[in-house]
Coordinates of C-alpha atoms in Angstrom, one line a residue:
X1 CA -10.3 7.0 -98.4
X2 CA -9.8 3.8 -97.6
X3 CA -7.1 1.7 -99.5
X4 CA -7.8 -1.4 -100.4
X5 CA -5.2 -4.0 -100.3
X6 CA -5.1 -7.3 -102.5
X7 CA -3.8 -10.2 -100.7
X8 CA -1.9 -12.6 -102.8
X9 CA -3.1 -16.5 -102.5
X10 CA -1.0 -18.4 -99.8
X11 CA 1.1 -20.9 -101.7
X12 CA 2.3 -24.1 -100.0
X13 CA 6.1 -24.4 -99.5
X14 CA 7.8 -27.4 -101.0
X15 CA 8.1 -28.2 -97.1
X16 CA 4.8 -28.5 -96.7
X17 CA 4.0 -31.0 -99.3
X18 CA 6.7 -33.2 -98.5
X19 CA 5.3 -33.7 -94.8
X20 CA 1.9 -34.3 -96.2
X21 CA 3.5 -37.1 -98.6
X22 CA 5.2 -38.7 -95.4
X23 CA 2.5 -38.5 -93.3
X24 CA 0.2 -40.3 -95.7
X25 CA 3.2 -43.1 -96.1
X26 CA 3.3 -43.2 -92.6
X27 CA -0.6 -43.7 -92.2
X28 CA -0.5 -46.4 -94.8
X29 CA 2.5 -48.1 -93.1
X30 CA 0.5 -47.9 -89.5
X31 CA -2.8 -49.3 -91.1
X32 CA -0.8 -52.5 -92.9
X33 CA 1.7 -53.4 -89.9
X34 CA -0.8 -52.3 -87.5
X35 CA -3.6 -54.4 -89.2
X36 CA -4.5 -57.0 -86.8
X37 CA -4.9 -54.7 -83.7
X38 CA -6.8 -52.2 -86.2
X39 CA -9.0 -54.9 -87.3
X40 CA -9.9 -56.0 -84.2
X41 CA -10.7 -52.0 -83.0
X42 CA -13.0 -51.7 -86.2
X43 CA -15.1 -54.9 -85.8
X44 CA -15.9 -54.3 -82.0
X45 CA -17.1 -50.6 -83.3
X46 CA -19.2 -51.7 -85.9
X47 CA -20.7 -54.5 -83.3
X48 CA -21.1 -52.1 -80.7
X49 CA -23.1 -49.9 -82.8
X50 CA -25.4 -52.5 -83.9
X51 CA -26.1 -53.8 -80.4
X52 CA -26.5 -50.0 -79.1
X53 CA -30.2 -49.8 -79.8
X54 CA -31.2 -53.0 -77.9
X55 CA -29.1 -51.7 -74.8
X56 CA -30.8 -48.4 -75.0
X57 CA -34.0 -50.1 -75.1
X58 CA -33.2 -52.0 -72.1
X59 CA -32.2 -48.9 -70.4
X60 CA -35.4 -47.4 -71.0
X61 CA -37.1 -50.3 -69.3
X62 CA -35.3 -49.6 -66.3
X63 CA -32.0 -51.6 -66.4
X64 CA -28.9 -50.2 -65.6
X65 CA -26.5 -49.8 -68.6
X66 CA -24.0 -52.0 -67.4
X67 CA -26.5 -54.9 -66.7
X68 CA -28.3 -54.4 -70.2
X69 CA -24.8 -54.7 -72.0
X70 CA -23.9 -57.9 -70.2
X71 CA -27.4 -59.3 -71.0
X72 CA -27.0 -58.0 -74.5
X73 CA -23.6 -59.5 -74.9
X74 CA -24.3 -62.5 -73.4
X75 CA -27.2 -63.5 -75.6
X76 CA -25.6 -62.5 -78.6
X77 CA -22.5 -64.9 -77.8
X78 CA -25.2 -67.6 -77.0
X79 CA -26.6 -67.3 -80.3
X80 CA -23.1 -67.1 -82.2
X81 CA -22.5 -70.5 -80.4
X82 CA -25.5 -72.1 -81.1
X83 CA -25.3 -71.3 -84.8
X84 CA -21.8 -72.3 -84.6
X85 CA -22.3 -75.5 -82.9
X86 CA -25.1 -76.5 -85.5
X87 CA -22.6 -76.0 -88.3
X88 CA -20.0 -77.9 -86.5
X89 CA -22.2 -81.0 -86.4
X90 CA -22.9 -80.6 -90.1
X91 CA -19.2 -80.4 -90.9
X92 CA -18.5 -83.0 -88.9
X93 CA -20.9 -85.5 -90.4
X94 CA -19.5 -84.3 -94.2
X95 CA -16.0 -84.9 -92.7
X96 CA -17.0 -88.7 -91.7
X97 CA -18.3 -89.2 -95.3
X98 CA -15.0 -88.1 -97.0
X99 CA -14.2 -91.4 -98.7
X100 CA -17.5 -91.8 -100.3
X101 CA -16.8 -88.1 -101.8
X102 CA -13.4 -89.6 -103.3
X103 CA -15.2 -92.2 -105.3
X104 CA -18.0 -89.8 -106.5
X105 CA -15.1 -87.4 -107.6
X106 CA -13.2 -90.5 -109.6
X107 CA -16.4 -91.6 -111.1
X108 CA -17.4 -88.0 -112.4
X109 CA -13.9 -87.5 -113.6
X110 CA -14.4 -91.1 -115.4
X111 CA -17.6 -89.9 -117.0
X112 CA -16.3 -86.6 -117.9
X113 CA -13.1 -88.1 -119.5
X114 CA -15.4 -90.4 -121.3
X115 CA -17.7 -88.3 -122.8
X116 CA -14.6 -85.9 -124.0
X117 CA -13.1 -88.7 -125.4
X118 CA -16.4 -89.7 -127.8
X119 CA -16.7 -86.1 -128.4
X120 CA -13.1 -86.0 -129.8
X121 CA -13.6 -88.8 -131.8
X122 CA -17.2 -87.6 -133.5
X123 CA -15.2 -84.8 -134.1
X124 CA -12.3 -86.3 -135.6
X125 CA -14.8 -88.5 -138.1
X126 CA -16.7 -85.3 -138.9
X127 CA -13.4 -83.2 -139.8
X128 CA -10.9 -86.0 -141.1
X129 CA -12.1 -87.8 -144.5
X130 CA -12.2 -91.2 -144.0
X131 CA -9.7 -92.4 -146.6
X132 CA -7.4 -90.8 -144.4
X133 CA -8.8 -92.1 -141.2
X134 CA -8.0 -95.7 -142.5
X135 CA -4.6 -96.5 -141.8
X136 CA -2.8 -100.0 -142.7
X137 CA -1.8 -101.8 -139.7
X138 CA 1.6 -103.0 -141.1
X139 CA 3.5 -101.4 -144.4
X140 CA 5.5 -103.8 -146.7
X141 CA 9.0 -102.6 -146.5
X142 CA 11.7 -104.8 -147.7
X143 CA 14.1 -103.6 -145.3
X144 CA 11.7 -104.3 -142.3
X145 CA 11.5 -107.9 -143.0
X146 CA 13.6 -110.2 -140.2
X147 CA 15.7 -112.7 -141.9
X148 CA 16.2 -116.1 -139.9
X149 CA 19.7 -116.1 -138.0
X150 CA 22.2 -118.7 -139.0
X151 CA 23.2 -121.2 -136.2
X152 CA 26.7 -120.8 -135.1
X153 CA 29.0 -123.9 -135.3
X154 CA 30.8 -125.2 -132.1
X155 CA 33.9 -123.6 -133.0
X156 CA 32.5 -120.3 -133.3
X157 CA 30.6 -120.7 -130.1
X158 CA 33.7 -121.7 -128.1
X159 CA 35.4 -118.5 -129.8
X160 CA 32.7 -116.1 -128.7
X161 CA 33.6 -114.1 -125.7
X162 CA 31.8 -114.5 -122.5
X163 CA 29.2 -112.5 -121.5
X164 CA 30.4 -109.8 -119.0
X165 CA 29.3 -110.6 -115.4
X166 CA 27.2 -107.6 -113.8
X167 CA 28.2 -105.9 -111.0
X168 CA 26.4 -106.8 -107.8
X169 CA 23.8 -104.5 -107.0
X170 CA 24.4 -101.6 -104.3
X171 CA 22.4 -101.8 -101.2
X172 CA 20.0 -98.9 -100.6
X173 CA 20.5 -97.0 -97.8
X174 CA 17.5 -94.7 -96.2
X175 CA 17.9 -92.2 -93.8
X176 CA 15.0 -92.1 -91.3
X177 CA 14.0 -88.7 -89.7
X178 CA 12.5 -88.4 -86.4
X179 CA 8.9 -88.0 -86.2
X180 CA 7.9 -84.6 -85.2
X181 CA 6.0 -84.3 -81.8
X182 CA 2.1 -83.7 -82.0
X183 CA 2.7 -80.7 -79.6
X184 CA 5.5 -79.0 -81.9
X185 CA 3.3 -79.7 -85.1
X186 CA 0.3 -78.2 -83.4
X187 CA 2.0 -75.1 -82.2
X188 CA 3.6 -74.5 -85.4
X189 CA 0.2 -74.3 -87.0
X190 CA -1.5 -72.4 -84.4
X191 CA 1.7 -70.1 -84.0
X192 CA 0.6 -68.1 -87.6
X193 CA -2.5 -67.6 -86.0
X194 CA -1.6 -66.4 -82.6
X195 CA -1.7 -62.8 -83.0
X196 CA -5.5 -63.4 -85.0
X197 CA -6.7 -65.5 -81.8
X198 CA -5.6 -63.1 -79.4
X199 CA -7.2 -60.2 -81.0
X200 CA -10.3 -62.1 -81.6
X201 CA -10.4 -62.8 -78.0
X202 CA -10.6 -59.1 -77.0
X203 CA -13.8 -58.4 -78.8
X204 CA -16.3 -59.6 -76.3
X205 CA -14.7 -57.3 -74.0
X206 CA -14.3 -54.2 -76.2
X207 CA -17.8 -54.8 -77.2
X208 CA -18.9 -54.7 -73.2
X209 CA -16.9 -51.8 -72.5
X210 CA -17.9 -49.8 -75.4
X211 CA -22.0 -50.5 -74.7
X212 CA -21.8 -50.2 -71.2
X213 CA -19.5 -47.0 -71.1
X214 CA -21.2 -45.3 -74.1
X215 CA -22.4 -42.1 -72.4
X216 CA -18.8 -41.4 -70.9
X217 CA -17.1 -42.2 -74.3
X218 CA -19.7 -39.6 -76.3
X219 CA -19.5 -37.3 -73.7
X220 CA -15.5 -37.3 -73.8
X221 CA -15.2 -37.4 -77.3
X222 CA -17.2 -34.2 -77.6
X223 CA -15.0 -32.4 -75.0
X224 CA -12.1 -32.9 -77.3
X225 CA -13.7 -30.3 -79.7
X226 CA -14.8 -26.6 -79.2
X227 CA -18.2 -25.6 -77.9
X228 CA -18.9 -24.7 -81.8
X229 CA -18.0 -28.1 -83.2
X230 CA -19.3 -30.3 -80.6
X231 CA -22.6 -30.5 -82.5
X232 CA -20.8 -31.5 -86.0
X233 CA -19.0 -34.2 -84.0
X234 CA -22.1 -35.4 -82.8
X235 CA -24.0 -35.5 -86.2
X236 CA -20.7 -37.5 -87.4
X237 CA -20.9 -39.9 -84.5
X238 CA -24.5 -40.5 -85.0
X239 CA -23.9 -40.7 -89.0
X240 CA -21.3 -43.2 -88.9
X241 CA -23.3 -45.3 -86.5
X242 CA -26.5 -45.6 -88.7
X243 CA -24.4 -46.0 -91.7
X244 CA -22.7 -49.3 -89.9
X245 CA -26.2 -50.5 -88.4
X246 CA -28.0 -50.3 -92.0
X247 CA -25.1 -51.9 -93.7
X248 CA -25.1 -54.9 -91.1
X249 CA -28.4 -55.3 -91.1
X250 CA -29.1 -54.8 -94.8
X251 CA -26.5 -57.3 -95.8
X252 CA -27.8 -60.1 -93.1
X253 CA -31.5 -59.7 -94.4
X254 CA -30.0 -60.3 -97.8
X255 CA -28.1 -62.8 -96.6
X256 CA -31.1 -64.7 -94.7
X257 CA -33.1 -64.4 -97.8
X258 CA -30.7 -65.9 -100.3
X259 CA -29.8 -68.7 -97.6
X260 CA -33.8 -69.3 -97.5
X261 CA -34.4 -69.6 -101.2
X262 CA -30.9 -71.5 -101.9
X263 CA -31.8 -73.9 -99.3
X264 CA -35.4 -74.4 -100.3
X265 CA -33.6 -75.4 -103.8
X266 CA -31.1 -77.6 -102.6
X267 CA -34.0 -79.8 -100.3
X268 CA -36.2 -79.8 -103.6
X269 CA -33.2 -81.7 -105.7
X270 CA -32.3 -83.7 -102.5
X271 CA -28.9 -82.3 -101.9
X272 CA -27.2 -83.3 -98.6
X273 CA -26.4 -81.3 -95.9
X274 CA -28.5 -78.6 -97.3
X275 CA -29.0 -77.0 -94.1
X276 CA -25.3 -75.9 -94.1
X277 CA -24.9 -75.4 -97.9
X278 CA -27.8 -73.4 -98.4
X279 CA -26.7 -70.8 -95.4
X280 CA -23.0 -70.6 -96.7
X281 CA -23.7 -70.3 -100.4
X282 CA -26.2 -67.5 -99.5
X283 CA -23.9 -65.3 -97.6
X284 CA -21.1 -66.0 -99.6
X285 CA -22.7 -64.6 -102.6
X286 CA -22.7 -61.2 -100.5
X287 CA -18.9 -61.0 -101.1
X288 CA -18.1 -58.1 -103.3
X289 CA -16.9 -59.4 -106.9
X290 CA -16.0 -62.8 -105.9
X291 CA -19.2 -63.5 -104.3
X292 CA -20.8 -65.6 -107.3
X293 CA -17.8 -68.3 -107.5
X294 CA -17.6 -68.7 -103.8
X295 CA -21.6 -69.2 -103.7
X296 CA -21.2 -72.1 -106.3
X297 CA -18.3 -73.8 -104.5
X298 CA -20.2 -75.1 -101.6
X299 CA -23.2 -76.7 -103.5
X300 CA -21.0 -78.1 -106.1
X301 CA -18.8 -80.0 -103.3
X302 CA -22.0 -81.3 -101.1
X303 CA -23.2 -82.4 -104.9
X304 CA -20.5 -84.5 -105.4
X305 CA -21.6 -87.2 -102.7
X306 CA -24.8 -88.2 -104.7
X307 CA -24.4 -86.8 -108.4
X308 CA -22.7 -88.1 -111.4
X309 CA -24.2 -86.1 -114.5
X310 CA -22.2 -83.0 -115.2
X311 CA -25.7 -81.5 -116.1
X312 CA -26.8 -81.1 -112.5
X313 CA -23.9 -79.3 -111.7
X314 CA -24.5 -76.8 -114.6
X315 CA -28.0 -76.5 -113.1
X316 CA -26.9 -75.6 -109.6
X317 CA -24.3 -73.4 -111.3
X318 CA -27.4 -71.5 -113.0
X319 CA -29.8 -71.4 -110.2
X320 CA -26.8 -69.8 -107.9
X321 CA -25.9 -67.5 -110.4
X322 CA -29.5 -66.3 -111.2
X323 CA -29.8 -65.6 -107.1
X324 CA -26.7 -63.9 -107.2
X325 CA -27.3 -61.5 -109.9
X326 CA -30.8 -60.8 -108.9
X327 CA -29.8 -59.9 -105.2
X328 CA -26.9 -57.8 -106.4
X329 CA -28.6 -55.8 -109.2
X330 CA -32.4 -55.7 -107.9
X331 CA -32.4 -56.0 -104.1
X332 CA -28.9 -54.9 -102.8
X333 CA -29.1 -51.1 -104.1
X334 CA -32.4 -50.8 -102.4
X335 CA -31.8 -52.3 -98.9
X336 CA -28.0 -51.4 -98.5
X337 CA -26.9 -49.2 -101.1
X338 CA -29.6 -46.5 -100.4
X339 CA -28.1 -46.3 -97.0
X340 CA -24.4 -46.0 -97.8
X341 CA -24.8 -43.6 -101.0
X342 CA -21.4 -44.5 -102.5
X343 CA -20.5 -44.3 -106.5
X344 CA -19.3 -47.4 -108.1
X345 CA -15.9 -46.4 -109.0
X346 CA -15.4 -45.2 -105.2
X347 CA -16.5 -48.7 -104.1
X348 CA -14.1 -50.5 -106.3
X349 CA -11.1 -48.3 -104.9
X350 CA -11.7 -48.9 -101.8
X351 CA -12.3 -52.9 -102.2
X352 CA -8.9 -52.7 -103.8
X353 CA -7.3 -50.4 -101.2
X354 CA -8.4 -52.0 -98.1
X355 CA -8.3 -55.9 -99.9
X356 CA -4.8 -54.7 -100.4
X357 CA -3.9 -53.7 -96.7
X358 CA -5.9 -56.2 -94.7
X359 CA -6.8 -59.0 -97.1
X360 CA -10.1 -60.7 -97.2
X361 CA -11.3 -58.9 -94.0
X362 CA -10.5 -55.8 -95.9
X363 CA -12.8 -56.4 -98.7
X364 CA -15.6 -57.3 -96.3
X365 CA -14.9 -53.6 -94.3
X366 CA -14.1 -51.5 -97.1
X367 CA -17.5 -50.2 -98.0
X368 CA -18.5 -49.4 -94.1
X369 CA -15.4 -47.9 -93.6
X370 CA -15.7 -45.8 -96.8
X371 CA -19.1 -44.9 -95.7
X372 CA -18.1 -43.7 -92.4
X373 CA -15.7 -41.8 -93.8
X374 CA -18.1 -40.0 -96.4
X375 CA -20.5 -39.5 -93.2
X376 CA -18.1 -37.5 -91.3
X377 CA -17.4 -35.6 -94.4
X378 CA -20.9 -34.8 -95.2
X379 CA -21.1 -33.3 -91.8
X380 CA -18.0 -31.2 -91.7
X381 CA -18.5 -28.1 -94.0
X382 CA -14.9 -27.8 -94.9
X383 CA -14.9 -31.4 -96.2
X384 CA -18.2 -31.7 -98.0
X385 CA -16.9 -31.5 -101.2
X386 CA -15.0 -34.9 -100.7
X387 CA -18.3 -36.5 -99.4
X388 CA -19.9 -35.2 -103.0
X389 CA -16.7 -36.7 -104.4
X390 CA -17.5 -40.1 -102.6
X391 CA -21.2 -40.2 -103.1
X392 CA -23.6 -41.3 -106.1

């Protein structure tokens, strides 16, 4: 007769829990102090996933993968350069007209101040009774009556003390500091951005090598796992790539749609620099949680050059707000949310977490990173419970 032995559940030792906590803290510290390096790697990976289908299409047309990667990267850089050149041209024209902006701002402030004063006066006249509004300009106070002074006799004038002579003024001493050389000023300004500019210069090279060595990288990545786990690793790779492409393309199409509609509206009201203001307002509207105020700022600043009535700014803010609400509540769930499958609570926590670690860039990368983690959890059987926790 076989004996059945019951096994007690294995309990984690306190030492293992301490090691887990320390490992988690070390990972957080690594993400924070290595944020410039890690942000560069993440951005390069997302761009490589985005451009990989185009490179694969050129490879199917009998073009070698290194050549296809070079052509796609060069075309992408040229497109970004032309877009940047167009935006720079509009921005330079805007800078040249800054004096006119200052005058418009002064006129707008004076107009608003005048209307506020009139509103306060009307409110005062309505609230305060008329008998308390009329105050006598002078009050008959015997003590306040000024009596004529008696002239002094010659003897009293001679006996009066002479006025004290004032001391000689102390000459003002100014210390002039040597002017800061232009090179030192520029160097001090750019030194804070040195790491960012240095890492950003590596992005095109990283994207090119990731695309040209895609097959080798994928094969080497799969060899890191056992034969039974390579299928899961390959599915996780494809899941992360599909989510990154869907997120970027969905946001780009939605931002392009908002840009076109905003540009048409700004053109109809004769807003200056509408080709620049429209795309800025459209794409800034997609920034999570702070997109609405960011989208209102460019048209309001551009309108200062021509508009002096506050009502036009209220109309601009209202139209931008309506576009933002429609896009984020109706279009965004269908174009982006259907591919990401993250619940709102996880999205909020992810934005807080990555925004704290990586700042504004973390807000932009929080959703694709979290969606990539969910894609891995969905394909690994031992982590599927976490994937359901993150899902919608």
